[in-house]
PDB file of C-alpha atoms in Angstrom:
ATOM      1  CA  MET A 265      -8.573 -29.767  11.027  1.00 89.00           C
ATOM      2  CA  PRO A 266      -6.290 -28.576   7.878  1.00 93.00           C
ATOM      3  CA  GLU A 267      -5.116 -24.691   7.592  1.00 96.00           C
ATOM      4  CA  GLY A 268      -3.617 -22.917   4.983  1.00 96.00           C
ATOM      5  CA  LYS A 269      -3.727 -18.931   3.557  1.00 95.00           C
ATOM      6  CA  ILE A 270      -6.343 -17.773   1.289  1.00 96.00           C
ATOM      7  CA  ILE A 271      -4.763 -16.144  -1.664  1.00 94.00           C
ATOM      8  CA  LYS A 272      -8.021 -15.070  -3.492  1.00 93.00           C
ATOM      9  CA  ALA A 273     -11.544 -14.074  -3.321  1.00 91.00           C
ATOM     10  CA  LEU A 274     -14.194 -14.033  -5.619  1.00 89.00           C
ATOM     11  CA  SER A 275     -17.933 -13.527  -5.965  1.00 86.00           C
ATOM     12  CA  GLY A 276     -18.398 -15.420  -2.585  1.00 88.00           C
ATOM     13  CA  PHE A 277     -15.446 -18.082  -2.721  1.00 93.00           C
ATOM     14  CA  TYR A 278     -12.121 -18.384  -0.884  1.00 95.00           C
ATOM     15  CA  TYR A 279      -9.514 -20.132  -2.653  1.00 95.00           C
ATOM     16  CA  VAL A 280      -7.143 -21.584   0.640  1.00 96.00           C
ATOM     17  CA  LEU A 281      -3.344 -22.582  -0.600  1.00 93.00           C
ATOM     18  CA  VAL A 282      -2.485 -25.616   1.716  1.00 92.00           C
ATOM     19  CA  ASP A 283       0.537 -27.976   0.847  1.00 89.00           C
ATOM     20  CA  GLY A 284       0.573 -26.561  -2.958  1.00 86.00           C
ATOM     21  CA  GLU A 285      -2.876 -27.370  -3.488  1.00 91.00           C
ATOM     22  CA  LEU A 286      -6.309 -24.713  -3.939  1.00 93.00           C
ATOM     23  CA  ILE A 287      -8.981 -25.944  -1.519  1.00 95.00           C
ATOM     24  CA  GLN A 288     -12.423 -23.768  -2.979  1.00 96.00           C
ATOM     25  CA  CYS A 289     -13.790 -22.903   0.265  1.00 95.00           C
ATOM     26  CA  ARG A 290     -16.936 -20.879   1.604  1.00 92.00           C
ATOM     27  CA  GLY A 291     -17.117 -19.025   4.885  1.00 92.00           C
ATOM     28  CA  ARG A 292     -19.095 -20.456   7.708  1.00 88.00           C
ATOM     29  CA  GLY A 293     -23.011 -18.697   7.756  1.00 82.00           C
ATOM     30  CA  VAL A 294     -21.908 -17.529  11.436  1.00 85.00           C
ATOM     31  CA  PHE A 295     -19.734 -15.458   9.861  1.00 88.00           C
ATOM     32  CA  ARG A 296     -22.040 -13.067   8.403  1.00 83.00           C
ATOM     33  CA  LYS A 297     -23.734 -12.845  11.698  1.00 84.00           C
ATOM     34  CA  ASN A 298     -20.403 -12.525  13.711  1.00 88.00           C
ATOM     35  CA  ASN A 299     -18.925  -9.515  11.251  1.00 87.00           C
ATOM     36  CA  ILE A 300     -16.160 -11.710   9.916  1.00 89.00           C
ATOM     37  CA  THR A 301     -14.926 -11.255   6.502  1.00 91.00           C
ATOM     38  CA  PRO A 302     -12.135 -13.412   5.480  1.00 94.00           C
ATOM     39  CA  LEU A 303      -9.707 -11.343   3.520  1.00 94.00           C
ATOM     40  CA  VAL A 304      -6.834 -12.746   1.208  1.00 93.00           C
ATOM     41  CA  GLY A 305      -3.473 -13.373   3.088  1.00 95.00           C
ATOM     42  CA  ASP A 306      -5.948 -14.811   5.954  1.00 96.00           C
ATOM     43  CA  GLU A 307      -4.287 -17.977   7.773  1.00 97.00           C
ATOM     44  CA  VAL A 308      -7.130 -20.340   8.198  1.00 97.00           C
ATOM     45  CA  VAL A 309      -8.734 -23.229   9.641  1.00 96.00           C
ATOM     46  CA  PHE A 310     -10.761 -25.430   7.006  1.00 95.00           C
ATOM     47  CA  GLN A 311     -12.737 -28.623   6.540  1.00 94.00           C
ATOM     48  CA  ALA A 312     -13.140 -30.110   2.654  1.00 92.00           C
ATOM     49  CA  GLU A 313     -14.654 -32.794   1.678  1.00 87.00           C
ATOM     50  CA  ASN A 314     -13.074 -32.162  -1.519  1.00 89.00           C
ATOM     51  CA  ASN A 315     -10.880 -29.518  -3.440  1.00 85.00           C
ATOM     52  CA  LEU A 316     -14.508 -27.664  -4.533  1.00 86.00           C
ATOM     53  CA  GLU A 317     -16.351 -28.110  -1.636  1.00 87.00           C
ATOM     54  CA  GLY A 318     -14.635 -26.573   1.366  1.00 93.00           C
ATOM     55  CA  TYR A 319     -15.669 -24.352   4.429  1.00 94.00           C
ATOM     56  CA  ILE A 320     -13.626 -21.910   6.286  1.00 96.00           C
ATOM     57  CA  MET A 321     -14.173 -22.549  10.326  1.00 95.00           C
ATOM     58  CA  GLU A 322     -11.786 -20.012  12.008  1.00 95.00           C
ATOM     59  CA  VAL A 323      -9.777 -17.265  10.806  1.00 96.00           C
ATOM     60  CA  LYS A 324      -6.750 -16.924  12.892  1.00 96.00           C
ATOM     61  CA  GLU A 325      -5.500 -13.409  14.288  1.00 95.00           C
ATOM     62  CA  ARG A 326      -4.362 -11.065  12.253  1.00 94.00           C
ATOM     63  CA  ARG A 327      -1.048  -9.147  12.192  1.00 91.00           C
ATOM     64  CA  ASN A 328      -2.888  -6.393  10.350  1.00 89.00           C
ATOM     65  CA  GLU A 329      -5.291  -5.197   8.062  1.00 85.00           C
ATOM     66  CA  LEU A 330      -6.044  -3.262   4.742  1.00 79.00           C
ATOM     67  CA  PHE A 331      -9.552  -2.150   3.443  1.00 73.00           C
ATOM     68  CA  ARG A 332      -8.467  -0.903   0.606  1.00 67.00           C
ATOM     69  CA  PRO A 333      -7.510  -3.210  -0.853  1.00 71.00           C
ATOM     70  CA  PRO A 334      -9.211  -5.958   1.338  1.00 82.00           C
ATOM     71  CA  ILE A 335      -6.086  -7.802   2.045  1.00 87.00           C
ATOM     72  CA  ALA A 336      -4.348  -9.512   5.773  1.00 92.00           C
ATOM     73  CA  ASN A 337      -1.239 -10.185   6.829  1.00 94.00           C
ATOM     74  CA  VAL A 338       0.756  -8.018   4.865  1.00 92.00           C
ATOM     75  CA  ASP A 339       4.560  -7.511   5.548  1.00 94.00           C
ATOM     76  CA  GLN A 340       5.521  -4.932   2.461  1.00 93.00           C
ATOM     77  CA  ALA A 341       3.311  -2.396   0.626  1.00 91.00           C
ATOM     78  CA  ILE A 342       5.345  -1.967  -2.903  1.00 93.00           C
ATOM     79  CA  LEU A 343       3.659   1.477  -3.864  1.00 94.00           C
ATOM     80  CA  VAL A 344       3.693   1.859  -7.551  1.00 92.00           C
ATOM     81  CA  PHE A 345       3.712   5.369  -9.288  1.00 94.00           C
ATOM     82  CA  SER A 346       4.050   6.319 -12.726  1.00 93.00           C
ATOM     83  CA  ALA A 347       6.940   9.289 -13.604  1.00 95.00           C
ATOM     84  CA  VAL A 348       4.440  10.156 -16.076  1.00 94.00           C
ATOM     85  CA  GLU A 349       1.177   9.823 -16.905  1.00 90.00           C
ATOM     86  CA  PRO A 350       0.131   9.990 -15.058  1.00 90.00           C
ATOM     87  CA  ASP A 351       2.398  12.777 -13.450  1.00 92.00           C
ATOM     88  CA  PHE A 352       3.797  11.422 -10.269  1.00 94.00           C
ATOM     89  CA  SER A 353       2.439  13.029  -7.345  1.00 94.00           C
ATOM     90  CA  THR A 354       4.119  13.718  -4.132  1.00 97.00           C
ATOM     91  CA  VAL A 355       0.628  14.624  -1.909  1.00 95.00           C
ATOM     92  CA  LEU A 356      -0.545  11.379  -3.309  1.00 93.00           C
ATOM     93  CA  LEU A 357       2.556   8.955  -2.443  1.00 95.00           C
ATOM     94  CA  ASP A 358       2.359  10.671   0.983  1.00 97.00           C
ATOM     95  CA  ARG A 359      -1.057   9.733   1.542  1.00 94.00           C
ATOM     96  CA  PHE A 360      -0.298   5.924   0.938  1.00 92.00           C
ATOM     97  CA  LEU A 361       2.848   6.250   2.881  1.00 95.00           C
ATOM     98  CA  VAL A 362       0.813   7.643   5.949  1.00 95.00           C
ATOM     99  CA  LEU A 363      -1.682   4.969   5.596  1.00 89.00           C
ATOM    100  CA  VAL A 364       1.211   1.904   5.100  1.00 89.00           C
ATOM    101  CA  GLU A 365       3.138   2.906   8.024  1.00 93.00           C
ATOM    102  CA  PHE A 366      -0.184   3.631  10.410  1.00 92.00           C
ATOM    103  CA  ASN A 367      -1.092  -0.459   9.236  1.00 86.00           C
ATOM    104  CA  HIS A 368       2.973  -1.359  10.624  1.00 90.00           C
ATOM    105  CA  ILE A 369       3.712  -2.306   7.091  1.00 91.00           C
ATOM    106  CA  GLU A 370       6.976  -1.211   5.034  1.00 94.00           C
ATOM    107  CA  PRO A 371       6.812   0.245   2.544  1.00 95.00           C
ATOM    108  CA  LEU A 372       8.940   0.604  -0.912  1.00 97.00           C
ATOM    109  CA  ILE A 373       8.295   3.033  -3.041  1.00 97.00           C
ATOM    110  CA  CYS A 374       8.721   2.194  -6.568  1.00 96.00           C
ATOM    111  CA  ILE A 375       8.560   4.872  -9.129  1.00 96.00           C
ATOM    112  CA  THR A 376       7.522   3.126 -13.261  1.00 94.00           C
ATOM    113  CA  LYS A 377       7.887   4.661 -17.206  1.00 94.00           C
ATOM    114  CA  MET A 378      10.947   6.028 -15.928  1.00 96.00           C
ATOM    115  CA  ASP A 379      11.482   5.155 -20.051  1.00 95.00           C
ATOM    116  CA  LEU A 380       9.011   8.202 -20.631  1.00 95.00           C
ATOM    117  CA  THR A 381      10.781  10.436 -18.813  1.00 96.00           C
ATOM    118  CA  ASN A 382      13.123  13.511 -20.162  1.00 97.00           C
ATOM    119  CA  ASN A 383      16.007  15.116 -19.075  1.00 97.00           C
ATOM    120  CA  GLU A 384      13.958  17.567 -16.321  1.00 97.00           C
ATOM    121  CA  GLN A 385      11.838  15.177 -14.881  1.00 96.00           C
ATOM    122  CA  LYS A 386      14.287  12.653 -14.620  1.00 96.00           C
ATOM    123  CA  GLN A 387      16.520  14.857 -12.796  1.00 97.00           C
ATOM    124  CA  ARG A 388      13.295  16.364 -10.904  1.00 96.00           C
ATOM    125  CA  LEU A 389      12.919  12.195  -9.943  1.00 97.00           C
ATOM    126  CA  GLU A 390      15.866  11.805  -9.041  1.00 97.00           C
ATOM    127  CA  ALA A 391      16.126  14.379  -6.253  1.00 97.00           C
ATOM    128  CA  HIS A 392      12.483  13.092  -4.829  1.00 98.00           C
ATOM    129  CA  LYS A 393      14.375   9.822  -4.543  1.00 97.00           C
ATOM    130  CA  GLU A 394      17.155  10.872  -2.296  1.00 97.00           C
ATOM    131  CA  GLN A 395      14.618  13.117  -0.222  1.00 97.00           C
ATOM    132  CA  TYR A 396      12.403  10.103   0.465  1.00 98.00           C
ATOM    133  CA  LYS A 397      15.708   7.821   1.016  1.00 97.00           C
ATOM    134  CA  ALA A 398      17.257  10.403   3.080  1.00 96.00           C
ATOM    135  CA  ALA A 399      13.686  10.406   5.477  1.00 96.00           C
ATOM    136  CA  GLY A 400      14.087   6.639   5.540  1.00 96.00           C
ATOM    137  CA  TYR A 401      12.152   4.978   2.617  1.00 98.00           C
ATOM    138  CA  GLU A 402      13.773   2.886  -0.100  1.00 97.00           C
ATOM    139  CA  VAL A 403      13.306   4.057  -3.986  1.00 97.00           C
ATOM    140  CA  ILE A 404      13.680   1.961  -7.090  1.00 97.00           C
ATOM    141  CA  LEU A 405      13.510   3.927 -10.398  1.00 96.00           C
ATOM    142  CA  THR A 406      12.044   1.218 -13.094  1.00 94.00           C
ATOM    143  CA  SER A 407      10.765   1.186 -16.650  1.00 93.00           C
ATOM    144  CA  SER A 408       8.640  -2.057 -17.730  1.00 90.00           C
ATOM    145  CA  GLU A 409       9.273  -1.101 -21.570  1.00 90.00           C
ATOM    146  CA  THR A 410      12.837  -1.431 -20.942  1.00 90.00           C
ATOM    147  CA  GLU A 411      12.957  -3.817 -17.745  1.00 89.00           C
ATOM    148  CA  GLY A 412      15.216  -0.889 -16.202  1.00 89.00           C
ATOM    149  CA  GLY A 413      15.431  -1.136 -12.155  1.00 92.00           C
ATOM    150  CA  ILE A 414      13.068  -4.680 -12.215  1.00 91.00           C
ATOM    151  CA  GLU A 415      16.303  -6.851 -11.140  1.00 92.00           C
ATOM    152  CA  GLN A 416      16.333  -4.868  -7.962  1.00 94.00           C
ATOM    153  CA  LEU A 417      12.650  -5.618  -7.207  1.00 92.00           C
ATOM    154  CA  TYR A 418      13.465  -9.061  -7.229  1.00 91.00           C
ATOM    155  CA  PRO A 419      15.052  -9.523  -3.479  1.00 94.00           C
ATOM    156  CA  HIS A 420      12.571  -7.014  -2.203  1.00 94.00           C
ATOM    157  CA  VAL A 421       9.960  -9.684  -2.433  1.00 93.00           C
ATOM    158  CA  GLU A 422      11.459 -13.221  -1.441  1.00 94.00           C
ATOM    159  CA  ASN A 423       9.566 -14.797   1.324  1.00 93.00           C
ATOM    160  CA  LYS A 424       7.670 -11.693   1.480  1.00 94.00           C
ATOM    161  CA  ILE A 425       3.741 -11.084   0.942  1.00 93.00           C
ATOM    162  CA  SER A 426       3.802  -7.645  -0.321  1.00 93.00           C
ATOM    163  CA  VAL A 427       0.590  -5.449  -1.743  1.00 88.00           C
ATOM    164  CA  PHE A 428       1.066  -3.650  -4.706  1.00 84.00           C
ATOM    165  CA  ALA A 429      -0.857  -0.376  -4.511  1.00 82.00           C
ATOM    166  CA  GLY A 430      -0.869   2.878  -6.246  1.00 81.00           C
ATOM    167  CA  GLN A 431      -3.318   4.622  -8.734  1.00 77.00           C
ATOM    168  CA  SER A 432      -5.004   3.546 -11.923  1.00 75.00           C
ATOM    169  CA  GLY A 433      -3.380   3.882 -14.999  1.00 79.00           C
ATOM    170  CA  VAL A 434       0.725   3.450 -13.330  1.00 82.00           C
ATOM    171  CA  GLY A 435       1.504   0.070 -14.385  1.00 80.00           C
ATOM    172  CA  LYS A 436       1.182  -2.041 -11.746  1.00 81.00           C
ATOM    173  CA  SER A 437      -0.078  -4.925 -13.844  1.00 81.00           C
ATOM    174  CA  SER A 438       2.685  -4.284 -16.773  1.00 85.00           C
ATOM    175  CA  LEU A 439       5.120  -4.875 -13.662  1.00 88.00           C
ATOM    176  CA  LEU A 440       3.689  -8.224 -12.446  1.00 86.00           C
ATOM    177  CA  ASN A 441       3.856  -9.064 -16.099  1.00 87.00           C
ATOM    178  CA  VAL A 442       7.585  -8.874 -16.334  1.00 90.00           C
ATOM    179  CA  LEU A 443       8.554  -9.752 -13.312  1.00 89.00           C
ATOM    180  CA  ARG A 444       6.497 -12.865 -14.261  1.00 88.00           C
ATOM    181  CA  PRO A 445       5.754 -13.275 -18.024  1.00 86.00           C
ATOM    182  CA  ASP A 446       3.568 -16.079 -17.955  1.00 87.00           C
ATOM    183  CA  LEU A 447       0.855 -14.107 -15.930  1.00 79.00           C
ATOM    184  CA  GLU A 448      -0.266 -12.339 -19.277  1.00 71.00           C
ATOM    185  CA  LEU A 449      -2.199  -9.745 -16.772  1.00 66.00           C
ATOM    186  CA  LYS A 450      -4.483  -7.588 -19.047  1.00 63.00           C
ATOM    187  CA  THR A 451      -3.506  -4.005 -18.812  1.00 60.00           C
ATOM    188  CA  ASP A 452      -4.765  -0.823 -20.340  1.00 51.00           C
ATOM    189  CA  ASP A 453      -3.571   2.259 -21.390  1.00 43.00           C
ATOM    190  CA  ILE A 454      -4.516   5.535 -20.022  1.00 37.00           C
ATOM    191  CA  SER A 455      -7.845   6.930 -20.663  1.00 35.00           C
ATOM    192  CA  SER A 456      -7.087  10.091 -22.582  1.00 34.00           C
ATOM    193  CA  HIS A 457     -10.609  11.437 -21.704  1.00 33.00           C
ATOM    194  CA  LEU A 458      -9.893  10.719 -17.928  1.00 32.00           C
ATOM    195  CA  GLY A 459      -6.298  11.357 -17.589  1.00 38.00           C
ATOM    196  CA  ARG A 460      -5.889   8.121 -15.561  1.00 39.00           C
ATOM    197  CA  GLY A 461      -5.900   4.513 -15.983  1.00 42.00           C
ATOM    198  CA  LYS A 462      -9.002   2.224 -16.715  1.00 43.00           C
ATOM    199  CA  HIS A 463      -9.619  -0.201 -14.120  1.00 41.00           C
ATOM    200  CA  THR A 464      -7.786  -3.265 -15.165  1.00 45.00           C
ATOM    201  CA  THR A 465      -7.768  -5.107 -11.833  1.00 47.00           C
ATOM    202  CA  ARG A 466     -10.958  -6.685 -10.801  1.00 58.00           C
ATOM    203  CA  HIS A 467     -10.380  -8.776  -7.216  1.00 74.00           C
ATOM    204  CA  VAL A 468      -7.372  -8.916  -4.546  1.00 79.00           C
ATOM    205  CA  GLU A 469      -4.907 -12.441  -5.196  1.00 85.00           C
ATOM    206  CA  LEU A 470      -2.258 -13.300  -4.125  1.00 90.00           C
ATOM    207  CA  ILE A 471       0.701 -14.074  -6.954  1.00 88.00           C
ATOM    208  CA  LYS A 472       3.898 -16.466  -6.780  1.00 89.00           C
ATOM    209  CA  ILE A 473       6.672 -14.362  -7.581  1.00 90.00           C
ATOM    210  CA  GLY A 474      10.087 -16.745  -6.644  1.00 88.00           C
ATOM    211  CA  ASN A 475       9.695 -17.782  -3.377  1.00 89.00           C
ATOM    212  CA  GLY A 476       7.115 -14.801  -2.438  1.00 93.00           C
ATOM    213  CA  LEU A 477       3.794 -13.600  -2.926  1.00 93.00           C
ATOM    214  CA  ILE A 478       2.668 -10.241  -4.135  1.00 91.00           C
ATOM    215  CA  ALA A 479      -1.433  -9.185  -4.545  1.00 82.00           C
ATOM    216  CA  ASP A 480      -2.043  -6.929  -7.698  1.00 66.00           C
ATOM    217  CA  THR A 481      -5.025  -4.542  -6.325  1.00 63.00           C
ATOM    218  CA  PRO A 482      -7.525  -2.665  -7.821  1.00 59.00           C
ATOM    219  CA  GLY A 483      -6.078   0.772  -8.410  1.00 50.00           C
ATOM    220  CA  PHE A 484      -7.964   3.429  -6.627  1.00 49.00           C
ATOM    221  CA  SER A 485      -6.924   7.203  -6.574  1.00 42.00           C
ATOM    222  CA  SER A 486      -8.847   8.741  -2.728  1.00 49.00           C
ATOM    223  CA  LEU A 487      -8.045   7.698   0.225  1.00 72.00           C
ATOM    224  CA  GLU A 488      -9.685   8.247   3.730  1.00 82.00           C
ATOM    225  CA  PHE A 489      -7.582   8.788   7.255  1.00 87.00           C
ATOM    226  CA  THR A 490     -10.177   6.663   8.796  1.00 83.00           C
ATOM    227  CA  GLY A 491      -9.144   5.440  12.387  1.00 85.00           C
ATOM    228  CA  ILE A 492      -6.156   7.342  12.182  1.00 92.00           C
ATOM    229  CA  GLU A 493      -6.093  10.168  15.152  1.00 95.00           C
ATOM    230  CA  ALA A 494      -4.396  13.379  15.253  1.00 96.00           C
ATOM    231  CA  GLU A 495      -1.790  12.654  17.612  1.00 96.00           C
ATOM    232  CA  ALA A 496      -0.966   9.653  15.641  1.00 96.00           C
ATOM    233  CA  LEU A 497       0.143  11.396  12.569  1.00 98.00           C
ATOM    234  CA  THR A 498       3.347  12.403  13.299  1.00 98.00           C
ATOM    235  CA  SER A 499       4.130   8.739  13.926  1.00 97.00           C
ATOM    236  CA  CYS A 500       3.260   7.957  10.411  1.00 97.00           C
ATOM    237  CA  PHE A 501       6.192  10.823   8.917  1.00 98.00           C
ATOM    238  CA  PRO A 502       9.664   9.052   9.836  1.00 97.00           C
ATOM    239  CA  GLU A 503      11.538  12.286   9.663  1.00 98.00           C
ATOM    240  CA  LEU A 504       9.161  14.437  11.586  1.00 98.00           C
ATOM    241  CA  GLN A 505       9.190  11.610  14.390  1.00 97.00           C
ATOM    242  CA  LYS A 506      12.406  11.553  14.874  1.00 97.00           C
ATOM    243  CA  ALA A 507      12.824  15.479  14.894  1.00 98.00           C
ATOM    244  CA  SER A 508      10.128  15.362  17.278  1.00 97.00           C
ATOM    245  CA  GLU A 509      12.084  14.312  19.847  1.00 97.00           C
ATOM    246  CA  ASN A 510      13.801  18.019  19.998  1.00 97.00           C
ATOM    247  CA  CYS A 511      10.693  19.187  20.676  1.00 97.00           C
ATOM    248  CA  LYS A 512       9.999  21.374  24.143  1.00 95.00           C
ATOM    249  CA  PHE A 513       6.652  20.263  24.763  1.00 94.00           C
ATOM    250  CA  ARG A 514       5.374  17.170  24.735  1.00 90.00           C
ATOM    251  CA  GLY A 515       2.611  16.264  22.453  1.00 92.00           C
ATOM    252  CA  CYS A 516       3.510  19.317  20.400  1.00 97.00           C
ATOM    253  CA  PHE A 517       1.696  18.916  16.880  1.00 97.00           C
ATOM    254  CA  HIS A 518       4.165  21.286  14.883  1.00 98.00           C
ATOM    255  CA  ILE A 519       1.924  23.964  14.331  1.00 97.00           C
ATOM    256  CA  SER A 520       2.001  26.618  16.240  1.00 94.00           C
ATOM    257  CA  GLU A 521       3.826  25.625  19.460  1.00 96.00           C
ATOM    258  CA  PRO A 522       7.490  26.968  20.661  1.00 96.00           C
ATOM    259  CA  LYS A 523      10.397  25.344  20.394  1.00 96.00           C
ATOM    260  CA  CYS A 524       9.455  22.458  18.069  1.00 98.00           C
ATOM    261  CA  GLY A 525      11.973  20.640  16.927  1.00 98.00           C
ATOM    262  CA  VAL A 526      10.156  19.689  13.482  1.00 98.00           C
ATOM    263  CA  LYS A 527       9.698  23.305  12.210  1.00 98.00           C
ATOM    264  CA  GLN A 528      13.217  24.392  12.963  1.00 98.00           C
ATOM    265  CA  SER A 529      14.338  20.893  11.005  1.00 98.00           C
ATOM    266  CA  VAL A 530      12.271  22.087   8.310  1.00 98.00           C
ATOM    267  CA  GLU A 531      13.706  25.819   8.217  1.00 97.00           C
ATOM    268  CA  SER A 532      17.383  23.832   8.376  1.00 97.00           C
ATOM    269  CA  GLY A 533      16.008  22.303   4.984  1.00 96.00           C
ATOM    270  CA  GLU A 534      16.500  18.711   6.504  1.00 96.00           C
ATOM    271  CA  ILE A 535      12.855  17.890   6.094  1.00 98.00           C
ATOM    272  CA  PRO A 536      11.394  19.264   2.602  1.00 97.00           C
ATOM    273  CA  ASP A 537       9.181  21.348   2.476  1.00 98.00           C
ATOM    274  CA  TYR A 538       6.526  20.009   0.919  1.00 98.00           C
ATOM    275  CA  ARG A 539       6.616  16.801   3.591  1.00 98.00           C
ATOM    276  CA  TYR A 540       5.585  19.175   6.230  1.00 98.00           C
ATOM    277  CA  GLN A 541       3.160  20.828   4.654  1.00 98.00           C
ATOM    278  CA  HIS A 542       0.971  17.744   3.457  1.00 98.00           C
ATOM    279  CA  TYR A 543       1.603  16.195   7.006  1.00 98.00           C
ATOM    280  CA  VAL A 544      -0.365  20.213   8.444  1.00 98.00           C
ATOM    281  CA  ASP A 545      -3.130  19.449   5.652  1.00 98.00           C
ATOM    282  CA  PHE A 546      -3.457  15.909   6.608  1.00 98.00           C
ATOM    283  CA  LEU A 547      -3.768  16.851   9.972  1.00 97.00           C
ATOM    284  CA  GLN A 548      -6.509  19.490   9.155  1.00 97.00           C
ATOM    285  CA  GLU A 549      -8.282  17.188   7.428  1.00 96.00           C
ATOM    286  CA  ILE A 550      -8.480  14.621  10.206  1.00 96.00           C
ATOM    287  CA  LYS A 551      -9.255  17.522  12.931  1.00 94.00           C
ATOM    288  CA  ASP A 552     -11.655  18.088  10.279  1.00 93.00           C
ATOM    289  CA  ARG A 553     -13.279  15.044   9.880  1.00 86.00           C
ATOM    290  CA  LYS A 554     -17.368  14.536  10.922  1.00 74.00           C
ATOM    291  CA  PRO A 555     -17.439  12.304  13.975  1.00 71.00           C
ATOM    292  CA  ARG A 556     -18.815   8.591  13.041  1.00 64.00           C
ATOM    293  CA  TYR A 557     -20.786   7.453  15.583  1.00 54.00           C
TER     294      TYR A 557
END
């Protein structure tokens, strides 16, 4: 039976790409019974009489999967955050980074709307850029209006499956429209009443950009650390993980333990205070999480 990749899921149909052709498929009835939900990005085995009447017979093993947004086998997460409107948030960015790190997906930080910043905002964002680069992250400052920094994105998306993720209203669809103008994706201004973007992306779909595929995903503003245990949180902060090699005690949580390499790095300025504080807050959130049975 032929194999292909799901590049779009909509209203119970899965659109499978094989040899440049799209086959419209449904999932087998047994999938629901076995609690299997095919995701965009899945490699699948299918059978089809024609391009409109196919059935997915098997979902191949996934390398990784995300639930918000629902997508599988992602190589890279392009975390899109606006410089202003809405204002850049390190705590929200760090929540995204923790989830991406936990799922073993390579992150790329993309800060948009740089054309709207004043000198003070620009300097602050440049400082954040250097701090995140020091932690091991790639950071690109862009503007969809002036197309500044856009050329830096192209090499990162080649031959990869990437997911665009971020808050509503940060300019994900605008960025995709610049990367591929023929898409003409719908964009909306920020809602002045709510201070956040209107949801313009309704489903997950993989879009071809050069030799890569990018998923434009519905925006969202809250993220839970479901499935992440307290012991795993340090590994989701690369600079904390590195500094923890100098902790005296194995299993150190870097809160009240003596001779902690992480706290020493914070005191020396190697690790920014806000990154450490986010770690502390996230750790408490995980510890306070009610168990699910």
